[in-house]
């Protein structure tokens, strides 16, 4: 999805209604689907983001209010709104640090233990009042009736139009991956834990020793927390920060079957999304990565 068209003056006008004097605003590194700016209002530092949809920002606010604490640092949401052209915006408190993806390689081993601590905090987070499984909405209600239903949704949920995706990817290569996923799901437990859904690289901030913030909860789910570790393992050959984290976790006993299942689910999601978006290079990488996991490397 392309980033929204943003009129920075309209954004400034919107946040000016909150009160305070805006003394500085500058663009910063943003996400794949959003723009971001660093803003100073009455001496306090914020991040101002813009996206096509408000739902992800509302989830950020929900997760912050429910789960933020010393063990799980989540930036506070100051305000959320929608511009006249329908573009959503979110003003959140700026936390110090850089993303794991931007951290120098030499510094990565120093932060892996802190990342593990944050993952344990997510796994232990209480889910009182939340329901369902899989991606949840801004009220904490998941879309699926079971974790297994979410895992297999990439194959059988009408939400995924594989006929359309098949115009850009050879389904004869996708079907064996889908079949392997369905076979491995049976061994996965019905756990109800907080899952970030896109953890380990540009959504984790650090000062080089501690994790200072976990951001962008738009893909957050209810399910097995091992899914976040699987995300790290899936992307290990793509990003140095994922490789170093994977090496750290490999020193501990792991349920390799579950990790393999979740990596395949993550990979199929990436294959589908890149096929729909027409991102040919990313599609080729994701497909080859899945085939490598299945032992079908070409």
CSV table of C-alpha atoms in Angstrom, one decimal:
chain,number,residue,atom,x,y,z
A,1,UNK,CA,0.0,0.0,0.0
A,2,UNK,CA,1.3,3.4,-0.9
A,3,UNK,CA,1.9,6.0,1.8
A,4,UNK,CA,-0.8,8.6,2.3
A,5,UNK,CA,-0.6,12.1,0.7
A,6,UNK,CA,0.2,14.4,3.6
A,7,UNK,CA,-0.2,18.2,3.8
A,8,UNK,CA,2.2,19.1,6.6
A,9,UNK,CA,0.5,22.4,7.2
A,10,UNK,CA,-2.8,20.6,7.7
A,11,UNK,CA,-1.1,18.3,10.2
A,12,UNK,CA,0.3,21.3,12.1
A,13,UNK,CA,-3.1,22.9,12.2
A,14,UNK,CA,-4.6,19.7,13.6
A,15,UNK,CA,-2.2,19.3,16.4
A,16,UNK,CA,-2.2,23.0,17.2
A,17,UNK,CA,-5.8,22.5,18.4
A,18,UNK,CA,-4.4,20.4,21.3
A,19,UNK,CA,-2.8,23.5,22.8
A,20,UNK,CA,0.9,24.4,23.4
A,21,UNK,CA,3.4,26.1,21.1
A,22,UNK,CA,4.9,24.1,18.2
A,23,UNK,CA,8.5,25.1,18.1
A,24,UNK,CA,10.0,22.4,15.8
A,25,UNK,CA,8.9,19.8,13.3
A,26,UNK,CA,11.0,17.7,11.0
A,27,UNK,CA,10.6,14.5,9.0
A,28,UNK,CA,12.1,11.3,10.5
A,29,UNK,CA,12.5,7.7,9.2
A,30,UNK,CA,9.0,6.3,8.7
A,31,UNK,CA,7.4,3.0,8.1
A,32,UNK,CA,6.4,1.3,4.9
A,33,UNK,CA,2.9,2.6,5.0
A,34,UNK,CA,3.2,5.8,7.1
A,35,UNK,CA,4.9,9.1,7.4
A,36,UNK,CA,6.5,10.3,10.6
A,37,UNK,CA,7.7,13.6,12.0
A,38,UNK,CA,9.6,14.7,15.1
A,39,UNK,CA,7.7,17.5,16.8
A,40,UNK,CA,8.4,19.7,19.8
A,41,UNK,CA,5.4,21.2,21.5
A,42,UNK,CA,6.0,23.5,24.5
A,43,UNK,CA,9.4,21.9,25.1
A,44,UNK,CA,8.2,18.3,25.0
A,45,UNK,CA,9.2,15.9,22.2
A,46,UNK,CA,6.7,13.9,20.2
A,47,UNK,CA,6.4,11.7,17.1
A,48,UNK,CA,3.7,12.6,14.7
A,49,UNK,CA,2.6,9.8,12.3
A,50,UNK,CA,0.2,9.8,9.4
A,51,UNK,CA,-1.4,6.7,7.9
A,52,UNK,CA,-4.3,5.8,5.6
A,53,UNK,CA,-6.3,4.2,8.5
A,54,UNK,CA,-6.8,5.1,12.1
A,55,UNK,CA,-7.2,1.5,13.3
A,56,UNK,CA,-3.5,0.9,13.9
A,57,UNK,CA,-3.2,4.0,15.9
A,58,UNK,CA,-6.2,3.1,18.0
A,59,UNK,CA,-4.6,-0.3,18.7
A,60,UNK,CA,-1.4,1.5,19.8
A,61,UNK,CA,-3.4,3.4,22.3
A,62,UNK,CA,-5.3,0.4,23.5
A,63,UNK,CA,-2.1,-1.6,24.0
A,64,UNK,CA,-0.3,1.3,25.7
A,65,UNK,CA,-3.1,1.8,28.2
A,66,UNK,CA,-3.4,-2.0,28.9
A,67,UNK,CA,0.2,-3.2,28.9
A,68,UNK,CA,2.8,-0.4,29.2
A,69,UNK,CA,5.1,-0.6,32.1
A,70,UNK,CA,8.8,-0.8,33.1
A,71,UNK,CA,9.2,-4.4,31.7
A,72,UNK,CA,7.3,-3.5,28.5
A,73,UNK,CA,8.0,0.1,27.5
A,74,UNK,CA,5.3,1.4,25.0
A,75,UNK,CA,5.2,5.1,24.1
A,76,UNK,CA,2.2,7.0,25.4
A,77,UNK,CA,-0.3,8.2,22.8
A,78,UNK,CA,-1.1,11.9,23.3
A,79,UNK,CA,-3.8,12.3,20.6
A,80,UNK,CA,-5.3,10.6,17.5
A,81,UNK,CA,-7.3,12.3,14.8
A,82,UNK,CA,-8.4,12.3,11.1
A,83,UNK,CA,-7.7,15.0,8.6
A,84,UNK,CA,-10.3,16.3,6.2
A,85,UNK,CA,-8.9,14.1,3.4
A,86,UNK,CA,-9.4,11.0,5.6
A,87,UNK,CA,-5.7,10.5,6.5
A,88,UNK,CA,-5.3,9.5,10.1
A,89,UNK,CA,-2.7,11.0,12.4
A,90,UNK,CA,-1.3,10.1,15.8
A,91,UNK,CA,0.8,12.1,18.3
A,92,UNK,CA,2.9,10.0,20.7
A,93,UNK,CA,5.6,10.8,23.2
A,94,UNK,CA,9.1,10.4,21.7
A,95,UNK,CA,11.2,7.8,23.5
A,96,UNK,CA,15.0,7.8,23.2
A,97,UNK,CA,17.0,5.3,21.1
A,98,UNK,CA,17.3,3.8,17.7
A,99,UNK,CA,15.6,0.8,16.1
A,100,UNK,CA,17.3,-2.6,16.3
A,101,UNK,CA,17.5,-2.4,12.6
A,102,UNK,CA,19.6,0.8,12.8
A,103,UNK,CA,21.8,-0.3,15.7
A,104,UNK,CA,25.4,-0.9,14.6
A,105,UNK,CA,26.1,-4.6,14.2
A,106,UNK,CA,28.8,-4.5,16.9
A,107,UNK,CA,26.3,-3.4,19.5
A,108,UNK,CA,23.7,-6.0,18.7
A,109,UNK,CA,24.9,-8.7,21.1
A,110,UNK,CA,24.6,-6.2,24.0
A,111,UNK,CA,20.9,-5.9,23.6
A,112,UNK,CA,19.7,-9.4,22.8
A,113,UNK,CA,19.1,-10.2,26.5
A,114,UNK,CA,17.0,-7.1,26.9
A,115,UNK,CA,15.0,-8.1,23.9
A,116,UNK,CA,14.4,-11.5,25.4
A,117,UNK,CA,13.2,-9.8,28.6
A,118,UNK,CA,10.6,-7.7,26.7
A,119,UNK,CA,9.4,-10.8,24.9
A,120,UNK,CA,8.9,-12.6,28.2
A,121,UNK,CA,6.9,-9.5,29.5
A,122,UNK,CA,4.6,-9.7,26.4
A,123,UNK,CA,4.1,-13.4,27.0
A,124,UNK,CA,3.1,-12.8,30.6
A,125,UNK,CA,0.8,-9.9,30.0
A,126,UNK,CA,-2.7,-10.4,31.4
A,127,UNK,CA,-5.4,-10.6,28.8
A,128,UNK,CA,-8.4,-10.0,31.1
A,129,UNK,CA,-11.4,-8.7,29.2
A,130,UNK,CA,-9.9,-9.6,25.8
A,131,UNK,CA,-11.5,-12.3,23.6
A,132,UNK,CA,-10.8,-14.4,20.5
A,133,UNK,CA,-7.6,-15.2,18.8
A,134,UNK,CA,-5.5,-13.7,16.1
A,135,UNK,CA,-5.4,-9.9,15.2
A,136,UNK,CA,-7.5,-8.0,17.7
A,137,UNK,CA,-9.3,-4.7,17.3
A,138,UNK,CA,-9.0,-1.5,19.4
A,139,UNK,CA,-11.4,-3.0,21.9
A,140,UNK,CA,-9.2,-6.2,22.4
A,141,UNK,CA,-11.4,-8.6,20.5
A,142,UNK,CA,-9.8,-11.1,18.2
A,143,UNK,CA,-11.2,-12.1,14.8
A,144,UNK,CA,-10.9,-15.9,15.2
A,145,UNK,CA,-12.4,-18.4,17.5
A,146,UNK,CA,-9.1,-20.3,18.0
A,147,UNK,CA,-5.3,-19.9,17.4
A,148,UNK,CA,-5.4,-22.8,15.0
A,149,UNK,CA,-8.2,-21.0,13.0
A,150,UNK,CA,-5.9,-18.0,12.7
A,151,UNK,CA,-2.9,-20.1,11.6
A,152,UNK,CA,-4.9,-21.8,8.8
A,153,UNK,CA,-6.7,-18.7,7.7
A,154,UNK,CA,-3.8,-17.9,5.3
A,155,UNK,CA,-5.0,-20.9,3.3
A,156,UNK,CA,-8.8,-21.0,3.7
A,157,UNK,CA,-10.1,-17.6,4.8
A,158,UNK,CA,-11.9,-15.6,2.1
A,159,UNK,CA,-9.9,-12.6,3.4
A,160,UNK,CA,-7.0,-14.0,1.3
A,161,UNK,CA,-7.7,-13.9,-2.4
A,162,UNK,CA,-5.1,-16.4,-3.7
A,163,UNK,CA,-6.7,-16.4,-7.1
A,164,UNK,CA,-5.7,-12.7,-7.4
A,165,UNK,CA,-2.3,-13.3,-5.9
A,166,UNK,CA,-1.8,-16.2,-8.3
A,167,UNK,CA,-1.6,-13.8,-11.1
A,168,UNK,CA,1.9,-12.9,-9.9
A,169,UNK,CA,3.1,-16.0,-8.1
A,170,UNK,CA,3.1,-19.6,-9.3
A,171,UNK,CA,0.5,-21.4,-7.2
A,172,UNK,CA,2.2,-24.7,-7.9
A,173,UNK,CA,5.0,-23.4,-5.7
A,174,UNK,CA,2.7,-22.0,-3.0
A,175,UNK,CA,0.4,-25.1,-2.6
A,176,UNK,CA,3.2,-27.3,-1.1
A,177,UNK,CA,3.9,-24.6,1.4
A,178,UNK,CA,0.2,-24.3,2.3
A,179,UNK,CA,-0.1,-28.1,2.7
A,180,UNK,CA,3.0,-28.3,5.0
A,181,UNK,CA,1.5,-25.5,7.1
A,182,UNK,CA,-1.9,-27.3,7.5
A,183,UNK,CA,-0.1,-30.5,8.5
A,184,UNK,CA,2.0,-28.9,11.2
A,185,UNK,CA,-0.8,-26.8,12.8
A,186,UNK,CA,-2.3,-29.8,14.7
A,187,UNK,CA,0.7,-29.8,17.0
A,188,UNK,CA,0.4,-26.2,18.0
A,189,UNK,CA,-1.1,-25.3,21.4
A,190,UNK,CA,-4.1,-23.1,21.9
A,191,UNK,CA,-2.2,-20.5,23.9
A,192,UNK,CA,-3.7,-17.0,24.7
A,193,UNK,CA,-0.8,-14.6,25.0
A,194,UNK,CA,0.0,-11.1,23.7
A,195,UNK,CA,1.8,-11.3,20.4
A,196,UNK,CA,3.2,-8.2,18.8
A,197,UNK,CA,3.0,-9.6,15.3
A,198,UNK,CA,5.9,-7.7,13.7
A,199,UNK,CA,8.6,-7.9,16.3
A,200,UNK,CA,12.4,-7.6,16.3
A,201,UNK,CA,13.6,-5.0,13.9
A,202,UNK,CA,12.3,-1.5,13.2
A,203,UNK,CA,9.5,-1.7,15.9
A,204,UNK,CA,11.9,-2.1,18.8
A,205,UNK,CA,13.9,0.9,20.1
A,206,UNK,CA,17.0,0.7,22.1
A,207,UNK,CA,19.8,2.8,23.7
A,208,UNK,CA,22.3,-0.1,22.9
A,209,UNK,CA,21.7,-1.7,26.3
A,210,UNK,CA,18.0,-1.5,27.2
A,211,UNK,CA,14.9,-1.7,25.1
A,212,UNK,CA,13.4,1.9,25.4
A,213,UNK,CA,10.3,1.3,23.4
A,214,UNK,CA,8.1,-1.2,21.5
A,215,UNK,CA,6.1,0.6,18.8
A,216,UNK,CA,3.6,-0.1,16.1
A,217,UNK,CA,1.1,-2.6,17.5
A,218,UNK,CA,-1.1,-2.6,14.4
A,219,UNK,CA,-0.5,-6.3,13.8
A,220,UNK,CA,-0.9,-7.3,17.5
A,221,UNK,CA,-2.6,-10.6,18.2
A,222,UNK,CA,-3.8,-13.0,20.8
A,223,UNK,CA,-2.1,-16.4,20.4
A,224,UNK,CA,1.2,-18.2,21.1
A,225,UNK,CA,4.0,-15.7,22.0
A,226,UNK,CA,6.5,-18.0,20.3
A,227,UNK,CA,5.1,-16.5,17.1
A,228,UNK,CA,7.2,-13.3,17.7
A,229,UNK,CA,10.3,-15.4,18.0
A,230,UNK,CA,9.4,-17.2,14.8
A,231,UNK,CA,9.3,-13.8,13.1
A,232,UNK,CA,12.9,-13.2,14.2
A,233,UNK,CA,13.9,-16.6,12.8
A,234,UNK,CA,12.1,-16.1,9.5
A,235,UNK,CA,13.8,-12.8,8.8
A,236,UNK,CA,17.3,-13.7,10.1
A,237,UNK,CA,18.8,-14.0,6.6
A,238,UNK,CA,17.4,-10.6,5.7
A,239,UNK,CA,18.5,-8.4,8.6
A,240,UNK,CA,21.6,-8.5,10.9
A,241,UNK,CA,19.5,-7.6,13.9
A,242,UNK,CA,17.3,-10.7,13.4
A,243,UNK,CA,20.3,-12.9,12.8
A,244,UNK,CA,21.9,-11.9,16.1
A,245,UNK,CA,18.7,-12.4,18.0
A,246,UNK,CA,18.2,-15.8,16.4
A,247,UNK,CA,21.7,-16.9,17.5
A,248,UNK,CA,20.9,-15.8,21.1
A,249,UNK,CA,17.7,-17.9,21.2
A,250,UNK,CA,19.4,-20.9,19.7
A,251,UNK,CA,21.4,-21.3,22.9
A,252,UNK,CA,18.2,-22.3,24.7
A,253,UNK,CA,15.9,-25.3,24.2
A,254,UNK,CA,13.4,-24.5,21.5
A,255,UNK,CA,10.3,-26.1,20.1
A,256,UNK,CA,11.5,-26.4,16.6
A,257,UNK,CA,8.3,-27.8,15.2
A,258,UNK,CA,6.2,-24.9,16.4
A,259,UNK,CA,8.8,-22.4,15.2
A,260,UNK,CA,8.9,-24.0,11.8
A,261,UNK,CA,5.1,-23.9,11.6
A,262,UNK,CA,4.9,-20.3,12.6
A,263,UNK,CA,7.7,-19.3,10.2
A,264,UNK,CA,5.8,-20.9,7.4
A,265,UNK,CA,2.6,-18.9,8.4
A,266,UNK,CA,4.7,-15.7,8.4
A,267,UNK,CA,6.3,-16.6,5.1
A,268,UNK,CA,3.0,-17.3,3.4
A,269,UNK,CA,1.6,-14.0,4.7
A,270,UNK,CA,4.6,-12.2,3.1
A,271,UNK,CA,4.3,-14.1,-0.2
A,272,UNK,CA,0.6,-13.2,-0.4
A,273,UNK,CA,1.0,-9.5,0.5
A,274,UNK,CA,3.9,-9.0,-1.9
A,275,UNK,CA,2.1,-10.8,-4.7
A,276,UNK,CA,-1.0,-8.6,-4.1
A,277,UNK,CA,1.2,-5.4,-4.0
A,278,UNK,CA,3.3,-6.4,-7.0
A,279,UNK,CA,6.5,-6.2,-5.1
A,280,UNK,CA,8.3,-8.7,-7.3
A,281,UNK,CA,11.8,-8.7,-5.6
A,282,UNK,CA,10.3,-9.1,-2.1
A,283,UNK,CA,8.0,-11.8,-3.4
A,284,UNK,CA,10.8,-13.8,-4.9
A,285,UNK,CA,12.8,-13.6,-1.6
A,286,UNK,CA,9.8,-14.6,0.6
A,287,UNK,CA,9.0,-17.5,-1.7
A,288,UNK,CA,12.5,-18.8,-1.7
A,289,UNK,CA,12.8,-18.4,2.0
A,290,UNK,CA,9.7,-20.5,2.5
A,291,UNK,CA,11.0,-23.1,0.2
A,292,UNK,CA,14.3,-23.2,2.0
A,293,UNK,CA,12.4,-23.8,5.3
A,294,UNK,CA,10.6,-26.6,3.7
A,295,UNK,CA,13.7,-28.1,2.2
A,296,UNK,CA,12.7,-27.2,-1.4
A,297,UNK,CA,15.5,-24.7,-2.1
A,298,UNK,CA,16.2,-24.4,-5.8
